[in-house]
CSV table of C-alpha atoms in Angstrom, one decimal:
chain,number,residue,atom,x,y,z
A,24,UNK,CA,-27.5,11.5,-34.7
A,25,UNK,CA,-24.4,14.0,-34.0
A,26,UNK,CA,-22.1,13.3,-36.7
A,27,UNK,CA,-19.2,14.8,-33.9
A,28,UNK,CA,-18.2,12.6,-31.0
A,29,UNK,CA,-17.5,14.6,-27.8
A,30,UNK,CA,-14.0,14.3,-26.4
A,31,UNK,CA,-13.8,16.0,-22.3
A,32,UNK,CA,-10.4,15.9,-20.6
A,33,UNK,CA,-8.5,18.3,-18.6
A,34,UNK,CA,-5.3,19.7,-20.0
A,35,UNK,CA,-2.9,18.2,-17.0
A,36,UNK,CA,-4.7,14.7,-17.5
A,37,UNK,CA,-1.7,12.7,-18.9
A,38,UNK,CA,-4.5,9.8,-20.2
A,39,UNK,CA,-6.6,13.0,-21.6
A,40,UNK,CA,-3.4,13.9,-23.4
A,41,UNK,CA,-2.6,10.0,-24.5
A,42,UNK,CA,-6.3,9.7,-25.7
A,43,UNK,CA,-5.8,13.7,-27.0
A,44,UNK,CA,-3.2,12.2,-29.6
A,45,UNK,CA,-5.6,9.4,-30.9
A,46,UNK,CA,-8.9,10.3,-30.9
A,47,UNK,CA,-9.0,12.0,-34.5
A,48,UNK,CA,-7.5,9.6,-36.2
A,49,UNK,CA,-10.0,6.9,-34.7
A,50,UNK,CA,-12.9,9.6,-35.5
A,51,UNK,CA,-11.7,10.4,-39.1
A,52,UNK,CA,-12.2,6.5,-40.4
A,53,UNK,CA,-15.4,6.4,-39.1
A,54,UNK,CA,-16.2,9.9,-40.9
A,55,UNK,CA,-16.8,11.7,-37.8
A,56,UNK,CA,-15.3,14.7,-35.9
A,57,UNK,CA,-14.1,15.7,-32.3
A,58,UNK,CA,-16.3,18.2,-30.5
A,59,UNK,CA,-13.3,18.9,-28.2
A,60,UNK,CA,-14.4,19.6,-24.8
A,61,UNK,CA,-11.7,21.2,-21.9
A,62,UNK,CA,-12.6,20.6,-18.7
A,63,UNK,CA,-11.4,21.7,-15.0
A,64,UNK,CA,-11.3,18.0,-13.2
A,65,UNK,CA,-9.9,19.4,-9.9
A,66,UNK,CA,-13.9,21.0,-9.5
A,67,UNK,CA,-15.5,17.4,-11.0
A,68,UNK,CA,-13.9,15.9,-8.4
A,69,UNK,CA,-15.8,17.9,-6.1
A,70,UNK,CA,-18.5,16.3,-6.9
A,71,UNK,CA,-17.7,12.7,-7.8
A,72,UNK,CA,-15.4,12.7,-4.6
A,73,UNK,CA,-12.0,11.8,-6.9
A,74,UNK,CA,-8.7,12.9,-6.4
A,75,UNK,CA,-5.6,13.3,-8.6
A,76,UNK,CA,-3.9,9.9,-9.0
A,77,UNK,CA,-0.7,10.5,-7.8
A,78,UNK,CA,-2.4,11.6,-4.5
A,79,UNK,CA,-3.7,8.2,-3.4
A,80,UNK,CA,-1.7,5.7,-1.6
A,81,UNK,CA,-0.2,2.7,-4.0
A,82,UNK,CA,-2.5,4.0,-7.0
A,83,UNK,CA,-0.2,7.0,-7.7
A,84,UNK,CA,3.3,5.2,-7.6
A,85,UNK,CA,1.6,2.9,-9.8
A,86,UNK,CA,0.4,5.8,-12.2
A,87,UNK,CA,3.0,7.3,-12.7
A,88,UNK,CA,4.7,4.3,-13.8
A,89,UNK,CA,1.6,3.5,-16.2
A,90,UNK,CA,1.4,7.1,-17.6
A,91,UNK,CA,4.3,6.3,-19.7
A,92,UNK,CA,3.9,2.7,-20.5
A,93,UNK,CA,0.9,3.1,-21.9
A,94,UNK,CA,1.9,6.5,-23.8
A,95,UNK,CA,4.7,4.1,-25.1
A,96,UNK,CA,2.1,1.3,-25.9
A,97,UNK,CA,0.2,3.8,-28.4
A,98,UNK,CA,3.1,5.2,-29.5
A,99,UNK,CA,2.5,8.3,-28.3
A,100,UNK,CA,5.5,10.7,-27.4
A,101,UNK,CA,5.5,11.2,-23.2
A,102,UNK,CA,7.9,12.8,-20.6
A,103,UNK,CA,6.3,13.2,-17.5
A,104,UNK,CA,6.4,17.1,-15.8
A,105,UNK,CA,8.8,17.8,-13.3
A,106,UNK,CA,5.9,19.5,-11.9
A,107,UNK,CA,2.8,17.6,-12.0
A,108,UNK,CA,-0.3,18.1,-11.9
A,109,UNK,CA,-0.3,22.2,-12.4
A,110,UNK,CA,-4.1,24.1,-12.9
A,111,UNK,CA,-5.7,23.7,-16.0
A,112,UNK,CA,-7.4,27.0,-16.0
A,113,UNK,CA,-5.6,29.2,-17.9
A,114,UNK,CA,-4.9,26.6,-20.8
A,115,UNK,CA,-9.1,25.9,-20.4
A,116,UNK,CA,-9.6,29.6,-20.9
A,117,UNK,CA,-6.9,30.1,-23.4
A,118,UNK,CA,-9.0,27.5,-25.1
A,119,UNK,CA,-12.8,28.8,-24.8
A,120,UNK,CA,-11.7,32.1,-25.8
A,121,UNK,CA,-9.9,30.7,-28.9
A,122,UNK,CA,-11.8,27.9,-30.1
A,123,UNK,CA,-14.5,28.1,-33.7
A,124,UNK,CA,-16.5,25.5,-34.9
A,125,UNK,CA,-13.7,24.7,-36.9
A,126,UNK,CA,-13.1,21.2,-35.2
A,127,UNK,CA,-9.6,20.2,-36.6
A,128,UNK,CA,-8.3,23.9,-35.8
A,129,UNK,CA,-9.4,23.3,-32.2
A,130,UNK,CA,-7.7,19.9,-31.8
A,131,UNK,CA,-4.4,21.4,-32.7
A,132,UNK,CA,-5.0,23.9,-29.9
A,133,UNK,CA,-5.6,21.9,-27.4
A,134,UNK,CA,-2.4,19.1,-29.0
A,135,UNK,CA,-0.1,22.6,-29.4
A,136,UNK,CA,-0.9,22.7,-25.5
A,137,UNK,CA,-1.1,19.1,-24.1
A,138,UNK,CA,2.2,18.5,-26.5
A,139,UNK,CA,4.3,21.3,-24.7
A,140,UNK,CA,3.4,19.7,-21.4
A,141,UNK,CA,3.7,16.2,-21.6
A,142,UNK,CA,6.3,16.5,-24.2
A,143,UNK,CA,9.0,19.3,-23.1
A,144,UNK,CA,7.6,20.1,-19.8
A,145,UNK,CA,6.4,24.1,-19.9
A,146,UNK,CA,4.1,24.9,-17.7
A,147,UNK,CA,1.2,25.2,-19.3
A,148,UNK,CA,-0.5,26.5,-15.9
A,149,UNK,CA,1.4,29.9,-16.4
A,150,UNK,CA,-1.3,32.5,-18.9
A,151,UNK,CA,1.6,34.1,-20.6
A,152,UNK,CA,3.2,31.2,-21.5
A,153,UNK,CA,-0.2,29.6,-22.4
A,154,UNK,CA,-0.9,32.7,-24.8
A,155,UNK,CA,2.4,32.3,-26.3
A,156,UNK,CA,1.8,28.5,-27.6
A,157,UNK,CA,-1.2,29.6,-29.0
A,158,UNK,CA,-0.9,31.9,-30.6
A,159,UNK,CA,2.3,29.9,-32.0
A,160,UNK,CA,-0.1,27.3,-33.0
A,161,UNK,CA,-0.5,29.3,-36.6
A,162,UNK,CA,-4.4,29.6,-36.1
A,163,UNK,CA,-4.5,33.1,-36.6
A,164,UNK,CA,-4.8,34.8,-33.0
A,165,UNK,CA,-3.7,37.4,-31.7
A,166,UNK,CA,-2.2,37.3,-28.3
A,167,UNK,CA,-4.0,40.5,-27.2
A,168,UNK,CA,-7.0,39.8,-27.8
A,169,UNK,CA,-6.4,36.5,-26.2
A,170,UNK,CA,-5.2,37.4,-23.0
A,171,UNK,CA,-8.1,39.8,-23.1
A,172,UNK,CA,-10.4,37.7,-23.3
A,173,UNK,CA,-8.6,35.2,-21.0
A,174,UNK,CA,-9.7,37.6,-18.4
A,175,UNK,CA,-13.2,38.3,-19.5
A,176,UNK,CA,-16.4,37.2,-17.4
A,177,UNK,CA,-18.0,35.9,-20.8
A,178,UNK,CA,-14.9,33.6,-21.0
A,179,UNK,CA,-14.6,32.6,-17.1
A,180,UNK,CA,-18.3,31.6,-17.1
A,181,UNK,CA,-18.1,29.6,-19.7
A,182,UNK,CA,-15.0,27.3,-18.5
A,183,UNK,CA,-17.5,27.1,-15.4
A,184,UNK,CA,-20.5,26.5,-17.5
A,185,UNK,CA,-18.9,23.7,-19.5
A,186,UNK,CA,-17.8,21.8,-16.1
A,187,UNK,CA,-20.6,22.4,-15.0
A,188,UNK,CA,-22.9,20.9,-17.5
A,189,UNK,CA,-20.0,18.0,-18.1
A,190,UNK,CA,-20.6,17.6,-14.5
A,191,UNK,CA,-24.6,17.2,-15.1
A,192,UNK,CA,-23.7,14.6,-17.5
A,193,UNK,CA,-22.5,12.3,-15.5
A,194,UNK,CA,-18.8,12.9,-16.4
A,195,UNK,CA,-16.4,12.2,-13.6
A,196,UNK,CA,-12.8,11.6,-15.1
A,197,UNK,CA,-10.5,12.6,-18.3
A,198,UNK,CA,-10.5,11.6,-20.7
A,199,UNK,CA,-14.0,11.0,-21.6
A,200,UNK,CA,-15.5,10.5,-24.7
A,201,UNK,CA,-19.2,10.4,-25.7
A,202,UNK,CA,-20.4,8.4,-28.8
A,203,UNK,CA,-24.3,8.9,-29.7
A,204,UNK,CA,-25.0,9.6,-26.0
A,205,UNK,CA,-22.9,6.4,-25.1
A,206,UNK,CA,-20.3,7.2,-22.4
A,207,UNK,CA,-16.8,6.0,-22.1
A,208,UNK,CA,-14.3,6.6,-19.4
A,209,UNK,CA,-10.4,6.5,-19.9
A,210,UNK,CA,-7.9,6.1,-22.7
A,211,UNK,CA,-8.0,2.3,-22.5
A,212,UNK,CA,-11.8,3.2,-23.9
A,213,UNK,CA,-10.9,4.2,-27.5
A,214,UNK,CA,-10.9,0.3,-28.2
A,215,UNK,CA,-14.7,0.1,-27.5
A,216,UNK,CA,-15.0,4.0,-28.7
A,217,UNK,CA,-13.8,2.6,-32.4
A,218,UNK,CA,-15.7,-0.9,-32.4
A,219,UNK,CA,-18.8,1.3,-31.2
A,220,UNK,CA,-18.2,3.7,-34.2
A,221,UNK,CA,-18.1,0.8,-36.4
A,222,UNK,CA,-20.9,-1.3,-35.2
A,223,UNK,CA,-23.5,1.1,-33.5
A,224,UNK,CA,-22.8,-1.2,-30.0
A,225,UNK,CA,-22.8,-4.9,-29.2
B,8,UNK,CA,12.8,-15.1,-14.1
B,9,UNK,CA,9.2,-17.2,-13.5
B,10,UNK,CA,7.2,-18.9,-15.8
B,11,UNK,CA,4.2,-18.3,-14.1
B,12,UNK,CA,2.5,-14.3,-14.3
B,13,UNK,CA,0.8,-13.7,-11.2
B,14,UNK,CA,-2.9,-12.6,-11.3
B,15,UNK,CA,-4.2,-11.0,-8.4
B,16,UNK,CA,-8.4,-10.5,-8.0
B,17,UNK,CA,-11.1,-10.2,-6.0
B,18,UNK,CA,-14.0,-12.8,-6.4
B,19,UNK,CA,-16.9,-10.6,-6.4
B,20,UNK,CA,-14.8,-8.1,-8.9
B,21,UNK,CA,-16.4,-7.8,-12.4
B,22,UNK,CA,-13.2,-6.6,-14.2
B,23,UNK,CA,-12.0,-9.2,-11.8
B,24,UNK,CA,-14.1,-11.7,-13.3
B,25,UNK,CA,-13.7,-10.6,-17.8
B,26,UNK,CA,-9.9,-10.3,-17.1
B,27,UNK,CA,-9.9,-14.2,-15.2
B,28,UNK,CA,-11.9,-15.3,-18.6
B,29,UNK,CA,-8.9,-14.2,-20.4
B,30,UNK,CA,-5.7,-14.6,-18.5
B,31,UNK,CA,-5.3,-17.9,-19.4
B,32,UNK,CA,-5.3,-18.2,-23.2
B,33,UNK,CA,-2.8,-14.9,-23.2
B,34,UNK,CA,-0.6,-16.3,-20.8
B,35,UNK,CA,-0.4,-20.0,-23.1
B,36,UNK,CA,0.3,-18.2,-26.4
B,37,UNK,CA,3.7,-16.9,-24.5
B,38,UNK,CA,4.5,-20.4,-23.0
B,39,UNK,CA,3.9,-19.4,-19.3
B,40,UNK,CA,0.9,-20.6,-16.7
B,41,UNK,CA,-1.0,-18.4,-14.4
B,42,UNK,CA,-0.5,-18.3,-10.6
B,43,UNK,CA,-4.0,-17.7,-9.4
B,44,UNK,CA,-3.8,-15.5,-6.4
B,45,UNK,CA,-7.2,-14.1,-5.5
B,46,UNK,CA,-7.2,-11.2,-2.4
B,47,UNK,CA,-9.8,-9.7,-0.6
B,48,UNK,CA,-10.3,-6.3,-1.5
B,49,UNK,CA,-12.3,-4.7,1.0
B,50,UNK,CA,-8.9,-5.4,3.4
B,51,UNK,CA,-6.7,-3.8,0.1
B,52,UNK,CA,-9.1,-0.9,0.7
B,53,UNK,CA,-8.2,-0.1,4.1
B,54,UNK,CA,-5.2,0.8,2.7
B,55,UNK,CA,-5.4,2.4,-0.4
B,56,UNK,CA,-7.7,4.2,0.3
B,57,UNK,CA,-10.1,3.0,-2.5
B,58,UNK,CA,-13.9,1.7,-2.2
B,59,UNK,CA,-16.3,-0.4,-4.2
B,60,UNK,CA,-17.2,1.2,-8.1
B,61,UNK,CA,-21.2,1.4,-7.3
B,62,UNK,CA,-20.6,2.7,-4.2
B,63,UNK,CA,-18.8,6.0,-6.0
B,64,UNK,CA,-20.9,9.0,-7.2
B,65,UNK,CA,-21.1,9.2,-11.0
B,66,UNK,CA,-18.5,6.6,-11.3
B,67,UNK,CA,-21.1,4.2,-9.8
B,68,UNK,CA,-23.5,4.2,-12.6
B,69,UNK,CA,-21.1,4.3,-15.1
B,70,UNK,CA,-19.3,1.2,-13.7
B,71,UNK,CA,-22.5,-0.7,-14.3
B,72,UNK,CA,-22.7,-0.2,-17.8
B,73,UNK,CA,-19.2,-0.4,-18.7
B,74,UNK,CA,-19.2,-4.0,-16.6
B,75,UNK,CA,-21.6,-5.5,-19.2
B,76,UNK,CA,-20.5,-3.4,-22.0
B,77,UNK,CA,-16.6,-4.7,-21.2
B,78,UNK,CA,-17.5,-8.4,-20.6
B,79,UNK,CA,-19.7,-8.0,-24.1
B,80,UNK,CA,-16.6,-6.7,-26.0
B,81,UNK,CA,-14.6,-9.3,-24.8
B,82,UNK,CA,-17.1,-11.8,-25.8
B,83,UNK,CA,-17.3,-13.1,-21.9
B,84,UNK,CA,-20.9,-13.7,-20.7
B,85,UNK,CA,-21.6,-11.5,-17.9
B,86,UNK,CA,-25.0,-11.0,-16.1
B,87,UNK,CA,-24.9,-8.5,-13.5
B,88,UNK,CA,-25.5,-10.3,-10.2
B,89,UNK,CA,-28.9,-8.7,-8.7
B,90,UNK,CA,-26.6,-9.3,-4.7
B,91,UNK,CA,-23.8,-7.0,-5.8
B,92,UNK,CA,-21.0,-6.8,-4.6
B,93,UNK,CA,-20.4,-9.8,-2.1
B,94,UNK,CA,-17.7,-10.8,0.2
B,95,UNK,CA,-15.2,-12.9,-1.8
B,96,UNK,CA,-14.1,-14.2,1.8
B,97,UNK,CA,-15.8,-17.6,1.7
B,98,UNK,CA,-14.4,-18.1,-2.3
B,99,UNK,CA,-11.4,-17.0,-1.5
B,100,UNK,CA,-10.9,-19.7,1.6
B,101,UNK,CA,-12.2,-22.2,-0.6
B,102,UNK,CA,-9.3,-21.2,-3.2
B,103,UNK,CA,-6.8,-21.4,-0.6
B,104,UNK,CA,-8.2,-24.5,1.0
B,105,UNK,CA,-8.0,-26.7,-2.4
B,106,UNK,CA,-5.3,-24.6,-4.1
B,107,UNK,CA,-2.4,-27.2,-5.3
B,108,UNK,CA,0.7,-26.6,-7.6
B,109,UNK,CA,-1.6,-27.6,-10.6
B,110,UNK,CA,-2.4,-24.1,-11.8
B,111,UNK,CA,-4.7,-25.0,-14.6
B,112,UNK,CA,-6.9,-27.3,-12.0
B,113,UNK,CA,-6.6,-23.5,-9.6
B,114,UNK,CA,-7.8,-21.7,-12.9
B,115,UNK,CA,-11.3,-23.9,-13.1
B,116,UNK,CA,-11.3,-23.9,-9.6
B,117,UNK,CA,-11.3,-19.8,-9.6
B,118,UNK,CA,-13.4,-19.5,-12.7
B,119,UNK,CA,-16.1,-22.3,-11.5
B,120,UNK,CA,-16.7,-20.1,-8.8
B,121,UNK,CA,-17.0,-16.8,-10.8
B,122,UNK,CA,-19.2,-17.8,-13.6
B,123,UNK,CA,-21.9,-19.1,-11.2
B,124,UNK,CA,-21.8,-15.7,-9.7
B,125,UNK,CA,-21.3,-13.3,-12.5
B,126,UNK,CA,-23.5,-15.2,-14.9
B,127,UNK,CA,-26.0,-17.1,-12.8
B,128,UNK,CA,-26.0,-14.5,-10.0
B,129,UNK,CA,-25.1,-17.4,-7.6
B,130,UNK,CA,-24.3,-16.5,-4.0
B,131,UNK,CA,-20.8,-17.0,-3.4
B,132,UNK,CA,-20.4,-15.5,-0.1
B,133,UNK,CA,-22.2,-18.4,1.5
B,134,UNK,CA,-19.6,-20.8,2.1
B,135,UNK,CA,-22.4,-23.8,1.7
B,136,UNK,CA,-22.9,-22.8,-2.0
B,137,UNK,CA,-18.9,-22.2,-2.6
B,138,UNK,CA,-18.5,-25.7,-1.4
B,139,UNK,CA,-21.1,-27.0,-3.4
B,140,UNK,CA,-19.5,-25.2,-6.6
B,141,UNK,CA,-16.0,-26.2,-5.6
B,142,UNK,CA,-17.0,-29.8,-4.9
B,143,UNK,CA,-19.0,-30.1,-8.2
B,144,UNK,CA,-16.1,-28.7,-10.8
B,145,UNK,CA,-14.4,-32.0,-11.1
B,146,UNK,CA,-11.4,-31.3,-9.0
B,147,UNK,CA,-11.9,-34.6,-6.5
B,148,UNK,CA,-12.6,-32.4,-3.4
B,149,UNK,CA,-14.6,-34.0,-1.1
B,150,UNK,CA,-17.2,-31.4,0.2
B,151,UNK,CA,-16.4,-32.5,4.6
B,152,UNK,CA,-12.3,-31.9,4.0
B,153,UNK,CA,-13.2,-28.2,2.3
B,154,UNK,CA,-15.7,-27.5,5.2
B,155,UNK,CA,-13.2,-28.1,7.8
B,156,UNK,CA,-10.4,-26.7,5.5
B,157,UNK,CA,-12.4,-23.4,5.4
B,158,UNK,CA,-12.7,-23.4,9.3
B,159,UNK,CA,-9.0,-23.8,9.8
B,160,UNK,CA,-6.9,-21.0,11.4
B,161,UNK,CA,-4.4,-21.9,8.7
B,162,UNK,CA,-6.5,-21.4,6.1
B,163,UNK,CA,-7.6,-18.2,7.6
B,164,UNK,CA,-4.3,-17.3,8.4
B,165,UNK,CA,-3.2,-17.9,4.4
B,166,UNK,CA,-6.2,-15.8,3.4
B,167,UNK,CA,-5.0,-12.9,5.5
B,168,UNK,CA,-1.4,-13.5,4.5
B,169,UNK,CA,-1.8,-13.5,1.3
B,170,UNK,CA,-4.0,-10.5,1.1
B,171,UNK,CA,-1.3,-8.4,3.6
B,172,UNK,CA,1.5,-9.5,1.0
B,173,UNK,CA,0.1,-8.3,-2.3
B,174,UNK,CA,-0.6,-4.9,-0.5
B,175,UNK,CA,3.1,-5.1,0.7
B,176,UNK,CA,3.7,-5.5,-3.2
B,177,UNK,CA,1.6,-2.1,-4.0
B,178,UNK,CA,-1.4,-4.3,-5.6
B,179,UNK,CA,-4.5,-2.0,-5.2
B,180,UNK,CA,-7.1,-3.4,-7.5
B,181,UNK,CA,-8.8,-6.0,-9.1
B,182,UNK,CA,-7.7,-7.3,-11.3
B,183,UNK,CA,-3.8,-7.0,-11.3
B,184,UNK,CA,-1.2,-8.5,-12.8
B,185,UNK,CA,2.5,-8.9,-12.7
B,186,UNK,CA,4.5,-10.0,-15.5
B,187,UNK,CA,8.2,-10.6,-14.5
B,188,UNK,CA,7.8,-8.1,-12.1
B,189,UNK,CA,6.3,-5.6,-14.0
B,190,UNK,CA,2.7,-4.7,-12.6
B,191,UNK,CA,-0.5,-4.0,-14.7
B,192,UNK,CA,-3.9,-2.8,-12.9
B,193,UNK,CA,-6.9,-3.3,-14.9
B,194,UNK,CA,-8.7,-6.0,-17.6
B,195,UNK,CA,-7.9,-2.9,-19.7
B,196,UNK,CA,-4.4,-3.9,-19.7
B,197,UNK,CA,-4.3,-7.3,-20.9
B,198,UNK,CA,-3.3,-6.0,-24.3
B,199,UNK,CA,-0.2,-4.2,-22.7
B,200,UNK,CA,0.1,-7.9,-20.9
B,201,UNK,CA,0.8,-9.4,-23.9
B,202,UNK,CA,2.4,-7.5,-25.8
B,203,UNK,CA,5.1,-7.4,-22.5
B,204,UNK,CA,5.3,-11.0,-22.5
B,205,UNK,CA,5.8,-11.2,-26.4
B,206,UNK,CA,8.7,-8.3,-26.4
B,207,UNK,CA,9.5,-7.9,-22.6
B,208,UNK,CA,9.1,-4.0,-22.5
B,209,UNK,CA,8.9,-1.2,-24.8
């Protein structure tokens, strides 16, 4: 049994980002780490026929309004972007080309990102500005050889790959977190994600 | 401001279904009663552009596990009807038919009807079996006056009515709940439910 628990969400998800600010915590008193897992949800939806919220009739006035209720509800800091939702690529690359199997250093990569966003509003969609957080984040990286390999094939193919094979899974949404092979959809999942921890299922 | 917190749903909606087992018990701990208003979702569709869960690639299989594994977490007894989903439009002129201003007697009335289908796998979309259910849950309705009741333009006429004016209200989904105005999608919001009616907002 994986002793890591596997967190997907796309960067310009605001329930990835709500669920982004929890999940540790929720994975640390159950002695267990987050395999953090970027993803680009604009090419899952190709598949699983979704669409950004605020794009659907009722569901998106509606979203908008719950984004930051339920940010409020966990406590968790929220202003939503003037300009929303932007591409996730460049922070998903900024991420595969910076990320170690140091778990804890790649969840304050992906916060350092998420937390600029949904928090201040900087586009997070822009590379430069991307590379800048970063390598702000005090892990150690330099921004040219990040922006380097930003742009590399290796690094492009494997954003693709990990969609892709999130895709395979049967992942269709952000966040989404995986718990010894059992799947759970949403940020109003981390109650069942922690009793599961606890328990093993019910 | 009303006593009563609205609760919209669809009958042959599982979330539907867990958040109806619920509603009640949260809504008495804050002093207020539920106004039972169940909708007919396939007509909320047309609008918003949604569609049944299992009918949804990916999201389809997960909705069936989450259904169970949702009702088990709530400790509500949920068998996945083998006939699913049904048209709620012979429960729902059954509701309408024998609604009255008692909304606890509206609440067994709504939950009779639901438990025989979500944990018996009952068909409620034949209006025979609905009447039977209805007749039998104490409530003193002879089974001829529903019949005809159910057959009524006005009773059809309330059904569509009723359906037309929660979409006019931006309700989308099963369940969905408004608390002083305040509108919460989802059995994965109860807990923001209460916690409005115990502090009206954060």
């Amino acid at each position: 049994m994986s002793r890591s628990i596997e967190f997907f969400f796309d960067f310009s998800s605001p329930y990835g980002y709500v669920a982004a600010e929890r999940i540790e915590a929720i994975a640390s008193r159950h002695g267990r780490t987050v395999d953090w897992q970027p993803i680009l949800l604009g090419v899952v939806f190709k598949t699983s026929g979704g669409a950004p919220l605020p794009s659907l009739p009722l569901k998106g006035a509606y979203a908008n309004r719950d984004f930051v209720r339920s940010a409020g509800f966990h406590g968790v800091s929220y202003r939503h972007p003037e300009r929303f939702p932007v591409s996730g690529v460049a922070a998903t690359r900024a991420f595969h080309a910076a990320a170690t199997q140091d778990s804890v250093a790649n969840g304050v990569l992906a916060r350092t990102l998420m937390r600029a966003y949904f928090t201040q509003g900087i586009d997070i969609s822009d590379p430069e500005t991307t590379i800048a957080l970063a390598t702000g984040a005090g892990l150690g990286l330099s921004a040219d050889t990040l922006r380097e390999q930003m742009a590399s094939t290796e690094v492009k193919d494997r954003v693709r790959a990990a969609t892709e094979a999130a895709i395979a899974r049967g992942i269709f949404g952000s966040p989404f977190t995986i718990v010894d092979g059992e799947p759970f959809w949403g940020a109003d999942r981390l109650d069942q994600v922690e009793r599961w921890l606890a328990t093993g299922g019910w």
